[in-house]
Every structure is written in structure tokens, then in C-alpha cells.
Tab-separated table of C-alpha atoms in Angstrom:
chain	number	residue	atom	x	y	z
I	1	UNK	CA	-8.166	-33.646	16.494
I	2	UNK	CA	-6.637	-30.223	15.789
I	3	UNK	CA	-3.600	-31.562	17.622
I	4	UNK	CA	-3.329	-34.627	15.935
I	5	UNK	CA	-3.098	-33.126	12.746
I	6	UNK	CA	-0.101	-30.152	13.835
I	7	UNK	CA	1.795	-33.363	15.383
I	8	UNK	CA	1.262	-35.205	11.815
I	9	UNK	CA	2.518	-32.039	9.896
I	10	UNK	CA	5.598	-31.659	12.071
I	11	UNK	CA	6.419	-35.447	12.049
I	12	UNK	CA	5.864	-35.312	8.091
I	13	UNK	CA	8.371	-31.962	7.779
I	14	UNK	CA	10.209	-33.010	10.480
I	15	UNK	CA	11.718	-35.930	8.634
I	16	UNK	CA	12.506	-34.233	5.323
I	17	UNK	CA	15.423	-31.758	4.276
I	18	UNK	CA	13.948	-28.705	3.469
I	19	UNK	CA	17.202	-27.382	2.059
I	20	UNK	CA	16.397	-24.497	-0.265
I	21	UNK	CA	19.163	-24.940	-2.642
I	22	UNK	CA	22.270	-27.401	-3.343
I	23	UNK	CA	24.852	-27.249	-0.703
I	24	UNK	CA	27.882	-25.964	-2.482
I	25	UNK	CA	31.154	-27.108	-0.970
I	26	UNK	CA	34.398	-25.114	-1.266
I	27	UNK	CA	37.633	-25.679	-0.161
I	28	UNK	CA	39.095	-22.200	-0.782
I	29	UNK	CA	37.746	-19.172	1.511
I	30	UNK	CA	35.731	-16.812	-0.491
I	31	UNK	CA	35.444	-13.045	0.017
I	32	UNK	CA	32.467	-10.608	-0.108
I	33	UNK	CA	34.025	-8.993	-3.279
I	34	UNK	CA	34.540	-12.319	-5.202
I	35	UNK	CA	30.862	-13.543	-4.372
I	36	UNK	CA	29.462	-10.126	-5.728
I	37	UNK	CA	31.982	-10.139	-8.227
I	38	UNK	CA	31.106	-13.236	-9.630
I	39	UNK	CA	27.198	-12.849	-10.177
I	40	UNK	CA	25.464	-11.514	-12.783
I	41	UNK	CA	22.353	-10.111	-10.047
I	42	UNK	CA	21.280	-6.798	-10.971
I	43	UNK	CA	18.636	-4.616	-8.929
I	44	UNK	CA	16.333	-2.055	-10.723
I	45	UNK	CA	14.992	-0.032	-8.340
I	46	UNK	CA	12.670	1.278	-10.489
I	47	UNK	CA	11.069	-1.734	-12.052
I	48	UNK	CA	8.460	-2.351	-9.524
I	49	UNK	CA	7.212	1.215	-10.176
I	50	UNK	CA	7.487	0.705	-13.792
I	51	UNK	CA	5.151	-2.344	-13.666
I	52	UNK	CA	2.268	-0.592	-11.622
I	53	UNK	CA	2.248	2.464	-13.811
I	54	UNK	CA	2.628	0.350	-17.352
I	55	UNK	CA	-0.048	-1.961	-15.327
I	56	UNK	CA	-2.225	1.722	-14.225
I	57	UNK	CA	-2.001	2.733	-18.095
I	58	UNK	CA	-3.208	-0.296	-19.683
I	59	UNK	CA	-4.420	-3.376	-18.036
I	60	UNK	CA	-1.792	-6.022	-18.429
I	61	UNK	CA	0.942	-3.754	-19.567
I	62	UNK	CA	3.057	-4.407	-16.365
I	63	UNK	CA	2.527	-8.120	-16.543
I	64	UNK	CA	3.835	-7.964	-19.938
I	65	UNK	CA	6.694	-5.757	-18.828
I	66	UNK	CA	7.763	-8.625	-16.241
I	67	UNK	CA	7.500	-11.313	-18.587
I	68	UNK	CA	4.376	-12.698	-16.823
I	69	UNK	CA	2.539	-12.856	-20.499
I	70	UNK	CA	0.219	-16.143	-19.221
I	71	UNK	CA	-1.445	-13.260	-16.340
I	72	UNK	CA	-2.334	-10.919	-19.793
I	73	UNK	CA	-5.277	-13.376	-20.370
I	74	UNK	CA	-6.205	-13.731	-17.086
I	75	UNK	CA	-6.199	-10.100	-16.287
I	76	UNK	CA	-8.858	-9.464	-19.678
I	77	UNK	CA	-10.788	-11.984	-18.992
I	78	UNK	CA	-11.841	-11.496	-15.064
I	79	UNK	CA	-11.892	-7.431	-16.042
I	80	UNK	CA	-14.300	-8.399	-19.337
I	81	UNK	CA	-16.616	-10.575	-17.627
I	82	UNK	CA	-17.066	-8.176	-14.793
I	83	UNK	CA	-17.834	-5.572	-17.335
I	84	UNK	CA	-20.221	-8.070	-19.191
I	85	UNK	CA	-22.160	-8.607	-15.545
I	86	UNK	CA	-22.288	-4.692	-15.360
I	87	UNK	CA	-23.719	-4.226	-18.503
I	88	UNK	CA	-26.321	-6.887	-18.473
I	89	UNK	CA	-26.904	-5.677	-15.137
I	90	UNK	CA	-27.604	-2.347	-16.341
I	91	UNK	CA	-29.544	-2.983	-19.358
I	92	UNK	CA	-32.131	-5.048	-17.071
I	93	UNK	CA	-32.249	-2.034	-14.483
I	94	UNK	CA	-33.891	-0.209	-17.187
I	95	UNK	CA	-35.702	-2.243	-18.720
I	96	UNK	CA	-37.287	-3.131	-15.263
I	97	UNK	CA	-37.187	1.052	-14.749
I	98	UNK	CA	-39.020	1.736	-17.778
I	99	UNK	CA	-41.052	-0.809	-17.015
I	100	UNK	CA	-41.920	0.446	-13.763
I	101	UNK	CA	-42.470	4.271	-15.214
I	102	UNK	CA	-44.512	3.411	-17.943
I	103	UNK	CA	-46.960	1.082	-15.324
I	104	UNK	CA	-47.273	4.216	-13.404
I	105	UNK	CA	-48.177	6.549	-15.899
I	106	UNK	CA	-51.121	4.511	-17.024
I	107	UNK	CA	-49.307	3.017	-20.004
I	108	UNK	CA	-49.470	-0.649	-20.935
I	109	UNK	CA	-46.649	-2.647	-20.461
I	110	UNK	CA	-45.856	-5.082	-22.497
I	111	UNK	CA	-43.223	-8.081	-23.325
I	112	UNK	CA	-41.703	-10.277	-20.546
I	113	UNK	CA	-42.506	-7.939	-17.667
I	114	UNK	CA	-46.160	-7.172	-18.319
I	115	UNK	CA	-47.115	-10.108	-15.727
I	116	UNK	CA	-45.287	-8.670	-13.239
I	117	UNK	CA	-46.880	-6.234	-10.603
I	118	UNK	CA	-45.746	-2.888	-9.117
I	119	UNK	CA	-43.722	-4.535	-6.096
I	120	UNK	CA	-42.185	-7.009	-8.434
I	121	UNK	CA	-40.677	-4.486	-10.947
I	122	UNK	CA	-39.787	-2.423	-7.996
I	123	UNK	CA	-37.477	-5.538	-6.907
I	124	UNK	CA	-36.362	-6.072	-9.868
I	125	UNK	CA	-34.868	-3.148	-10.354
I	126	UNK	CA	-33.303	-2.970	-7.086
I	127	UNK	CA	-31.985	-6.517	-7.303
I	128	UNK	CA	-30.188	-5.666	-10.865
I	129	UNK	CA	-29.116	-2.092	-9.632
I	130	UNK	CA	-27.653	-3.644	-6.573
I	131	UNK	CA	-26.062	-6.414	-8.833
I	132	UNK	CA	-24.692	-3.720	-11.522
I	133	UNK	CA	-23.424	-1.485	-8.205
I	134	UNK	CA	-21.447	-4.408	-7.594
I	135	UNK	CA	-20.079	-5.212	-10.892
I	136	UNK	CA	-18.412	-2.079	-11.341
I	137	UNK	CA	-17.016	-2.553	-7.817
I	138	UNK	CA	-15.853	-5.966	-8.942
I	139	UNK	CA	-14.270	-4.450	-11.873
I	140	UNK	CA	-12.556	-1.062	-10.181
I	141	UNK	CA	-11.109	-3.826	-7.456
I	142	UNK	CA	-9.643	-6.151	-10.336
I	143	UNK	CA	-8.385	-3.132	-11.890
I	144	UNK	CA	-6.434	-2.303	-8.480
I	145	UNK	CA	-5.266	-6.106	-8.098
I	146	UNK	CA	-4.043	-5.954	-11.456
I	147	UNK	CA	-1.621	-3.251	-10.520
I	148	UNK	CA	-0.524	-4.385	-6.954
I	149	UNK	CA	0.585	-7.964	-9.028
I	150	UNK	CA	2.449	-6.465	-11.731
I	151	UNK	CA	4.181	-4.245	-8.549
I	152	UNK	CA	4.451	-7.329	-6.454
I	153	UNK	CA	5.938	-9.224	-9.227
I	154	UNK	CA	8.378	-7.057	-10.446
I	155	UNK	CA	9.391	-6.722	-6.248
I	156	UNK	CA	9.949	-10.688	-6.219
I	157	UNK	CA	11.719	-10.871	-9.624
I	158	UNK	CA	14.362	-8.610	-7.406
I	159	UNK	CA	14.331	-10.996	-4.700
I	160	UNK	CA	17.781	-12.595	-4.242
I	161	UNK	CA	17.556	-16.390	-3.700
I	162	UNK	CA	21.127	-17.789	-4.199
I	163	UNK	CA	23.047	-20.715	-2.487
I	164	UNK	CA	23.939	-19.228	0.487
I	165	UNK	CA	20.189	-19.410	2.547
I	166	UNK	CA	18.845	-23.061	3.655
I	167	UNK	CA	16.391	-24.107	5.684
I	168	UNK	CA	16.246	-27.590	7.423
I	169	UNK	CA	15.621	-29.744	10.323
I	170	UNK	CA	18.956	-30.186	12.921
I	171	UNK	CA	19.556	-33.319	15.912
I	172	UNK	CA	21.198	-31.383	18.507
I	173	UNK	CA	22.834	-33.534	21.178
I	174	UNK	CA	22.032	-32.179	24.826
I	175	UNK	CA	25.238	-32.005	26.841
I	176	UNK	CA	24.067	-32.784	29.744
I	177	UNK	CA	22.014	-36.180	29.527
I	178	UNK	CA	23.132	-37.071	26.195
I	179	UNK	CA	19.606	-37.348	24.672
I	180	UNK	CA	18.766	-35.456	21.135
I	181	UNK	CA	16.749	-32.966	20.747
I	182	UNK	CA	15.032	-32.098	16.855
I	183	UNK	CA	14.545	-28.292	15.515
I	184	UNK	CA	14.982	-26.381	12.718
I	185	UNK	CA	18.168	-24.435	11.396
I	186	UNK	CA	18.167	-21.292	8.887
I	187	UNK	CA	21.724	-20.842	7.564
I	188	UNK	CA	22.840	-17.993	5.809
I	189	UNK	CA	25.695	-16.750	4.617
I	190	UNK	CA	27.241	-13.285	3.199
């Protein structure tokens, strides 16, 4: 089955130009100089390290400094509900704690929990301390994504994709018995 499917992916790509961008044909010869000459590419070293430390400041900073402003809401949103989850988290730890401490002192404990015995408000608390435990992790890990992406993006806003890189599939006739054979070509050109 597996190889079914790889020899239907290949025959699908196989028949298709995958040609990155439009051929451009010249009849002069171009130099080095008048290819650099003539485009308007400019490489800022120090963007990607702006992003991550405008992104390291404030949250969404470095997506804003990329132009990336549809990430901003994205980036507040999985941080805030994350922080939500900790604090609900947190506020039913104690309440299960307290709880718990009152129980064992000999006080009564009333409201929601006062059904509950000693083993279940033990569990309780563990289950929301665990769950508040991993909240914050949740959040400190979005936090760290948040600043790899505004790097990463500012790194691939650098990345030169002109006309001079394709990619497609080339019929190569075999010398020898005359029969084609199929494979792929990546052209380049400086």
C-alpha cells in the first residue's frame, strides 16, 4: 500500500512543471555586476536579532516589527488562554488545599467540596496542581516560540528567491539504447 501511494505521488509530480518562477529569456549576456546592480535586494543582518529581542521584550513586538501583524493576535491569544488555564488551575488548587487543611483540623467544610472525602480532595489538588504546573509550562514554551518565529521570520524575509533558481522534472535521452529516462533538474544561476 505504502508503495502504491509513493508511486502515485511521483507519477502526480512527475507530470507537472514545478518551475519556481517565470523563465526569463534574454538575448544579451548579463554580468554579475549588472544582475546585482539592477535589484533593489537589501540584507539586514541585524533584523533577525532585532525581531527576537523586540519579540523577548514584549510579546508580539517582533511580529509587528516584520510586518507579520495577523501573528499579534495569535500570539495574545494562545499566551492569554494559557494564563487563563493557570489561573483557574490555581485558584482550584487552593480551594481544594484549603479544603483539605480545614478537613484535617477538625473544621467543617463546607460549599461544593464538603461531599468529598480526604482521598478525593487529596486528588483534587494534585490533579489541578499538576494541570496549573503545566499551564505555566505551556505558557513559558509559547513565550519561547513566539521569539524563535519573529527570528525565523525576519531570517526568511532575507531569503533571496529571484528568477534565476527552478526546479522541475527533465526526459533525458540514454545514448546508448535510445530509451528516456525521467528525473528532476535544479537550475541555478549567478
Amino acid at each position: 500500500m505504502r508503495s502504491i501511494f509513493i508511486s502515485l505521488l511521483f507519477f502526480i509530480f512527475s507530470a507537472a512543471p514545478l518551475l519556481a518562477q517565470e523563465e526569463i529569456k534574454n538575448d544579451s549576456i548579463t554580468t554579475i555586476e549588472n544582475v546585482v546592480a539592477s535589484s533593489n535586494y537589501v540584507i539586514d543582518p541585524l533584523a533577525p536579532s532585532k525581531a527576537a529581542f523586540y519579540s523577548a521584550v514584549v510579546p508580539g513586538l517582533g511580529q509587528v516589527y516584520n510586518k507579520s501583524y495577523w501573528k499579534v493576535p495569535v500570539v495574545y491569544g494562545s499566551m492569554g488562554l494559557s494564563l487563563y488555564y493557570y489561573s483557574f488551575n490555581n485558584t482550584k488548587y487552593r480551594e481544594y488545599r484549603n479544603a483539605y487543611r480545614d478537613r484535617l483540623a477538625g473544621r467543617e467544610v463546607t460549599g461544593e467540596l464538603a461531599p468529598l472525602s480526604e482521598d478525593r480532595l487529596i486528588s483534587g489538588q494534585r490533579f489541578h496542581q499538576r494541570n496549573r504546573d503545566l499551564s505555566l509550562l505551556i505558557t513559558v514554551g509559547l513565550y519561547v516560540l513566539n521569539i524563535v518565529e519573529a527570528n525565523v521570520d525576519a531570517h526568511l524575509a532575507q531569503f533571496n528567491v529571484n528568477e534565476n533558481l527552478s526546479f522541475g522534472p527533465a526526459f533525458e535521452q540514454n545514448s546508448v539504447d535510445y530509451n528516456y529516462h525521467m528525473g528532476f533538474t535544479l537550475s541555478y544561476q549567478f
